[in-house]
mmCIF file of C-alpha atoms in Angstrom:
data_model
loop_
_atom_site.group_PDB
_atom_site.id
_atom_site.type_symbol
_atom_site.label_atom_id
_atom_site.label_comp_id
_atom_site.label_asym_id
_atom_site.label_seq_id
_atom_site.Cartn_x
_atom_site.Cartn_y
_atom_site.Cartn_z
ATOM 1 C CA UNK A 1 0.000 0.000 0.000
ATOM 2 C CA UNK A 2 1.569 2.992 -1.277
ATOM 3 C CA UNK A 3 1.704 6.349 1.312
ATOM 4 C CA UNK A 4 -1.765 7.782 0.232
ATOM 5 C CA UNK A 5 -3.249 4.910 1.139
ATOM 6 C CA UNK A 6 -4.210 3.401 -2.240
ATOM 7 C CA UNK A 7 -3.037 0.086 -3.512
ATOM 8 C CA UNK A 8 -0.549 -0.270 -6.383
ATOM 9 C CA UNK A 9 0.957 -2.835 -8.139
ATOM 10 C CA UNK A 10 -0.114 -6.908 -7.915
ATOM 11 C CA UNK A 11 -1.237 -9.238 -10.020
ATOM 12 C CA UNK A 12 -2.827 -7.895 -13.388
ATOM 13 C CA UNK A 13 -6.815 -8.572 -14.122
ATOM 14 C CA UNK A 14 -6.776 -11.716 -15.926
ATOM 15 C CA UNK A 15 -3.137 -12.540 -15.999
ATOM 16 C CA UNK A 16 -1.861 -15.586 -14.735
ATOM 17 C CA UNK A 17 -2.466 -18.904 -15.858
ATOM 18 C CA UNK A 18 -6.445 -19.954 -17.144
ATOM 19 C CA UNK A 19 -8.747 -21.939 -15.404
ATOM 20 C CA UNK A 20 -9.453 -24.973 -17.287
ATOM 21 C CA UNK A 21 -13.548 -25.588 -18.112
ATOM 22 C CA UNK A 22 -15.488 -27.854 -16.634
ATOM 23 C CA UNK A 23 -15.631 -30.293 -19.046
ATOM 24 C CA UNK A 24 -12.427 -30.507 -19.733
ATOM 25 C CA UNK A 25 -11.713 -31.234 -15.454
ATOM 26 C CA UNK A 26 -14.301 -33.992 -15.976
ATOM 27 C CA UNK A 27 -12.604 -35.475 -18.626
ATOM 28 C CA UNK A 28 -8.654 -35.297 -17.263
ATOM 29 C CA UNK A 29 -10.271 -36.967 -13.974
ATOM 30 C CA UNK A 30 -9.956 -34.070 -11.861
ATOM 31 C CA UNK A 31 -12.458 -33.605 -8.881
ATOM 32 C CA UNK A 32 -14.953 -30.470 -10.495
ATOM 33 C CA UNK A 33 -17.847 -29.070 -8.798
ATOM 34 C CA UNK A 34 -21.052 -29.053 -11.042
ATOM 35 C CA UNK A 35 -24.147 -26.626 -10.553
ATOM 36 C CA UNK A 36 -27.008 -28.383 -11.093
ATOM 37 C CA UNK A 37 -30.839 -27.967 -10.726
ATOM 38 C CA UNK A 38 -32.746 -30.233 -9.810
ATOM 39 C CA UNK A 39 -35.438 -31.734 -12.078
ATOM 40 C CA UNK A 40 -38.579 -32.408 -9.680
ATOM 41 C CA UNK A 41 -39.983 -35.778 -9.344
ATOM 42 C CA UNK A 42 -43.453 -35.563 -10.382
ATOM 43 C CA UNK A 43 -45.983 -38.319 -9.273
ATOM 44 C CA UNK A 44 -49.170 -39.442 -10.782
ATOM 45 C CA UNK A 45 -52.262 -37.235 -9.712
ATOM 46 C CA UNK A 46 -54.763 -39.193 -8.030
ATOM 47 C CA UNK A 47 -57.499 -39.643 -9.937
ATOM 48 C CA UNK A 48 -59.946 -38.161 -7.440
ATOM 49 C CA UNK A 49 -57.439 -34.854 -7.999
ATOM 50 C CA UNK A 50 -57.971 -34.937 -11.890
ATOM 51 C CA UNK A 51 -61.228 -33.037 -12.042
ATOM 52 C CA UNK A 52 -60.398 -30.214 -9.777
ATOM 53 C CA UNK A 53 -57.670 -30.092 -12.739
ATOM 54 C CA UNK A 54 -59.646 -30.139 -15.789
ATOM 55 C CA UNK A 55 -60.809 -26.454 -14.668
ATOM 56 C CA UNK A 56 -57.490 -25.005 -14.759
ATOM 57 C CA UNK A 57 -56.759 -22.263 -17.555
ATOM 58 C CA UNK A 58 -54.336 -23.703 -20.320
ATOM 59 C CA UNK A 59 -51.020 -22.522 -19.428
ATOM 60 C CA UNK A 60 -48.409 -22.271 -22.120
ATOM 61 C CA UNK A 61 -44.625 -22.349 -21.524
ATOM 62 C CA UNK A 62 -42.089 -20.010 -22.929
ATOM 63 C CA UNK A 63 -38.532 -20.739 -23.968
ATOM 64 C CA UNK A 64 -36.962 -17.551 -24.621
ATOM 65 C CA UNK A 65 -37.897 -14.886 -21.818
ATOM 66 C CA UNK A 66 -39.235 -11.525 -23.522
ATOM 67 C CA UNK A 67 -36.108 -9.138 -23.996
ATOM 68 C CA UNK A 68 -36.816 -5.454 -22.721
ATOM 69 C CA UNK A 69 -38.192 -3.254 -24.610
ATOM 70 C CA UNK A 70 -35.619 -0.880 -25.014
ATOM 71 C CA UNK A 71 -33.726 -3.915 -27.220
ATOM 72 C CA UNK A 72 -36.469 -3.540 -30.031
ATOM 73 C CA UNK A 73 -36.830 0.261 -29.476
ATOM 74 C CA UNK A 74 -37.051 2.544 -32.842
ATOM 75 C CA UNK A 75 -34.053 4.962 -33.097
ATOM 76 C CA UNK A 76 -33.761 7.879 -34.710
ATOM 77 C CA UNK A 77 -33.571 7.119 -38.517
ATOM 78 C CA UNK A 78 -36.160 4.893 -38.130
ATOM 79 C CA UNK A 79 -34.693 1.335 -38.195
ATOM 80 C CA UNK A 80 -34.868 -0.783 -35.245
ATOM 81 C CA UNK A 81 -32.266 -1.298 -33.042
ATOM 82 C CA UNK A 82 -31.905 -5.364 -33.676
ATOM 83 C CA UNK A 83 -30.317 -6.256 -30.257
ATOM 84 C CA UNK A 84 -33.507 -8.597 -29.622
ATOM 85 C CA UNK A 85 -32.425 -10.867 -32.497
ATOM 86 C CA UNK A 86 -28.623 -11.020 -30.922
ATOM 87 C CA UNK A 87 -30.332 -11.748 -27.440
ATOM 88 C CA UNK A 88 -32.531 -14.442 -28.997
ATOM 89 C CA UNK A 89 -29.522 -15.992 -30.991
ATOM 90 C CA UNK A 90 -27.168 -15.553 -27.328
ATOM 91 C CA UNK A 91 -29.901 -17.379 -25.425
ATOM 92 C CA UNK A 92 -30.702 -19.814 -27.869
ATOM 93 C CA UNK A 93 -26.846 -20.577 -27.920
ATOM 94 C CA UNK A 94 -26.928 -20.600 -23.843
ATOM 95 C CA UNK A 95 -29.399 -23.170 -24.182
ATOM 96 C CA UNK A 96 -27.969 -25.655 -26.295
ATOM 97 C CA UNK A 97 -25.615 -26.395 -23.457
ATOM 98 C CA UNK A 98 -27.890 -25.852 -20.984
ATOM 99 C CA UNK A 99 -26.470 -22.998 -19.277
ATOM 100 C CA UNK A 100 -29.456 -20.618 -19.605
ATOM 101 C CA UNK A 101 -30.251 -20.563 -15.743
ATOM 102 C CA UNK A 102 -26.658 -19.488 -14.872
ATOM 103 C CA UNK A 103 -26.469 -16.754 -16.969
ATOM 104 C CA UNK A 104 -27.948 -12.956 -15.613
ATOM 105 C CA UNK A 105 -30.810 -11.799 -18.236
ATOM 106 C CA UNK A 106 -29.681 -8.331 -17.484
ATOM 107 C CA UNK A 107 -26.055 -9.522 -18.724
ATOM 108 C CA UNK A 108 -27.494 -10.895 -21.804
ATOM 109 C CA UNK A 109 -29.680 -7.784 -22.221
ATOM 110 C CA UNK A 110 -26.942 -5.559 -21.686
ATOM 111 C CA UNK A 111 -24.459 -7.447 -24.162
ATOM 112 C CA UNK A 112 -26.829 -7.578 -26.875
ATOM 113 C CA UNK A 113 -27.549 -3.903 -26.591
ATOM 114 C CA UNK A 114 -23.586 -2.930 -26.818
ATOM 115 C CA UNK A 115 -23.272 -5.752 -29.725
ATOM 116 C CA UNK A 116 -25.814 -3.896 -31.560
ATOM 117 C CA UNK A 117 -24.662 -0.359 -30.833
ATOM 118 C CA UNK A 118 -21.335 -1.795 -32.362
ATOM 119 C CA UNK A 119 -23.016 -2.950 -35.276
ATOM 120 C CA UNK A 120 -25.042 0.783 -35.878
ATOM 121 C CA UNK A 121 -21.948 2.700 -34.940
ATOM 122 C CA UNK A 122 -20.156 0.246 -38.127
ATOM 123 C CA UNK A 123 -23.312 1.014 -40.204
ATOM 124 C CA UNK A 124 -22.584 4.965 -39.549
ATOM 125 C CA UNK A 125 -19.335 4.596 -40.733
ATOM 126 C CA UNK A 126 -19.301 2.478 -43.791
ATOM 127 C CA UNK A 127 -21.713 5.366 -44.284
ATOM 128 C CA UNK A 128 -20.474 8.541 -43.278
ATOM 129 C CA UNK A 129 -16.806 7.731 -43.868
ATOM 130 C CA UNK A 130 -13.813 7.381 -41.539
ATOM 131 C CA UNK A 131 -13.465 11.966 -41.800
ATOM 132 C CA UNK A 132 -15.778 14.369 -41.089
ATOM 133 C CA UNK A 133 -15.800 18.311 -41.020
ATOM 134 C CA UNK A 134 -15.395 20.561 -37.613
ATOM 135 C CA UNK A 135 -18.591 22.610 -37.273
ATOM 136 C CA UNK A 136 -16.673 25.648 -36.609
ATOM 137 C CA UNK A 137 -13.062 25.482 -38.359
ATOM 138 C CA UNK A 138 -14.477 23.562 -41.418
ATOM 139 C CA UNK A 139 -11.318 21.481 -41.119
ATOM 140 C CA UNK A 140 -11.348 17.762 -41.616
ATOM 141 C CA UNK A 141 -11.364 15.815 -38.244
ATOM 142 C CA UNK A 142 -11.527 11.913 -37.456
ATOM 143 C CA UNK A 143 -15.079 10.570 -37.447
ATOM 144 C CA UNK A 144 -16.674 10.296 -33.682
ATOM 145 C CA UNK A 145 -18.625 6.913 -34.635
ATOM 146 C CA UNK A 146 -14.905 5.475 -35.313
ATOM 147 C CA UNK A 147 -14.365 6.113 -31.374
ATOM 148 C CA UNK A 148 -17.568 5.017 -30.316
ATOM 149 C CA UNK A 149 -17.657 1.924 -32.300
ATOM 150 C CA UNK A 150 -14.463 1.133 -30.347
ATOM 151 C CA UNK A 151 -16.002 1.747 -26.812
ATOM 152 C CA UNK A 152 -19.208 -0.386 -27.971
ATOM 153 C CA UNK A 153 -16.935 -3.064 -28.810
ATOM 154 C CA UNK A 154 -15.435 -3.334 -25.757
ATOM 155 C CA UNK A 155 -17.933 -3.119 -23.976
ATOM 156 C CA UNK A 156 -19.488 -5.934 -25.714
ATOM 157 C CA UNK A 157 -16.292 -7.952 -25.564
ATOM 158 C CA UNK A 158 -16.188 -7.416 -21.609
ATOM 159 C CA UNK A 159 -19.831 -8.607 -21.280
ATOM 160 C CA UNK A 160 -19.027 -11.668 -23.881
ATOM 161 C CA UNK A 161 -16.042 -12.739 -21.741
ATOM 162 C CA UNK A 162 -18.152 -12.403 -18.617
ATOM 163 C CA UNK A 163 -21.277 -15.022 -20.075
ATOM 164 C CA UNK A 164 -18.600 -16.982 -21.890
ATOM 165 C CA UNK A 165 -16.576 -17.454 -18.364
ATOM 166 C CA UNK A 166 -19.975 -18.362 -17.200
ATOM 167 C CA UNK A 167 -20.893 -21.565 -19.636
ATOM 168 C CA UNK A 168 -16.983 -22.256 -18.897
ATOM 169 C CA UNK A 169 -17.148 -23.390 -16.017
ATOM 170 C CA UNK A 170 -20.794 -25.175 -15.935
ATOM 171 C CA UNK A 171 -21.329 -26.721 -19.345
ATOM 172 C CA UNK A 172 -20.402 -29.935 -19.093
ATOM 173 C CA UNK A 173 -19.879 -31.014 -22.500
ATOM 174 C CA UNK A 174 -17.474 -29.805 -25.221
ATOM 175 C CA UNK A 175 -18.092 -27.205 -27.743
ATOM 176 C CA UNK A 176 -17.296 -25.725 -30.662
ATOM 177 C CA UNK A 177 -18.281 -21.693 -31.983
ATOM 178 C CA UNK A 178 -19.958 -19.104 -30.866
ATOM 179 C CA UNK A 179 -23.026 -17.183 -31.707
ATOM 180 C CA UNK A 180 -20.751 -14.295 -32.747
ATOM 181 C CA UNK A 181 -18.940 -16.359 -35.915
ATOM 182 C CA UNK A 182 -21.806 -15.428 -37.965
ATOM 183 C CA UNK A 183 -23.712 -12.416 -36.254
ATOM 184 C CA UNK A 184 -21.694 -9.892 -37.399
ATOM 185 C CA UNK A 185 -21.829 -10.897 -41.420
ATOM 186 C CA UNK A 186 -25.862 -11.049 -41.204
ATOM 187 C CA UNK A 187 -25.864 -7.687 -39.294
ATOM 188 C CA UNK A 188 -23.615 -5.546 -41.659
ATOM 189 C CA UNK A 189 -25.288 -7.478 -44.670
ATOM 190 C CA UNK A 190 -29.044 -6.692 -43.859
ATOM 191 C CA UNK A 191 -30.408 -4.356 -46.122
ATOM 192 C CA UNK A 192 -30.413 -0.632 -44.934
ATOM 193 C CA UNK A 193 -33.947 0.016 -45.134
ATOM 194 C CA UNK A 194 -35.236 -3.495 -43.290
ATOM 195 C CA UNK A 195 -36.909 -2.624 -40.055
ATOM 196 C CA UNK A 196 -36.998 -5.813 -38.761
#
């Protein structure tokens, strides 16, 4: 602890050798702790219990929880934003190894939303170009969407590490990809003028 009482120096965020994934300790042998939730044992109703039943409403189950609305919101040129089809595609992903529960909707919620603020802040610039002209001088200076695509990404990538850290160490089987290998391509390659 340095003089003004703050810390300095140690180990580095993230340095230092990886932890190795779950499925990989199951399959060296080495003792692994697994999260698991447990599946309730249902019995047979009664049959005296069946017609209090049949007056029931019809419930329906739902796979993918409803994203916030703020994921589908209109913006300002009138597209829509497009982070609910990330979320859908992140969750869908989560699923398929069965990590769903694990993961925080607000952290999916809140990496689809930078992914896609990425995506519009690429859009803007494949648009605008990477130059644009000072309101006062007239003089050319560097495009702001080129620095805010950069803080978007990051911010995504943070969030990505933190839900891929998350089926890490839980999913119990191997895998291969990620639901970013092809997200990217469809976004920039959707025509400018779909609102969906």
């Amino acid at each position: 602890m340095a003089k003004d009482g703050t810390y300095r120096g140690g180990r580095r965020v993230r340095s230092g050798e990886k932890p190795s994934s779950l499925a990989d300790k199951i399959t060296n042998g080495n003792p692994a702790q697994i999260l698991d939730f447990p599946d309730f044992n249902l019995e047979p109703i009664p049959e005296s219990e069946v017609e209090d039943l049949k007056n029931l409403a019809d419930l329906k189950g739902e796979d993918i929880p409803k994203p916030s609305d703020y994921l589908i919101a209109r913006q300002k040129d009138g597209k829509i934003l497009g982070a609910d089809k990330i979320y859908e595609e992140t969750w869908q992903w989560l699923k398929a190894r069965r990590c769903e529960k694990f993961v925080n909707p607000r952290l999916l919620e809140s990496y689809s939303q930078a992914f896609a603020r990425y995506v519009q802040c690429e859009n803007a610039i494949s648009e605008y170009g990477f130059l644009g002209k000072h309101p006062k001088t007239g003089g050319a200076i560097a495009n702001p969407f080129v620095q805010m695509s950069l803080s978007f990404q990051k911010q995504a990538n943070l969030l990505w590490y933190e839900i891929f850290d998350i089926v890490k160490q839980n999913c119990t089987t191997n895998f291969i990809g990620t639901p970013q290998d092809d997200l990217m391509e469809k976004l920039l390659t959707s025509k400018r003028g779909d609102s969906s």
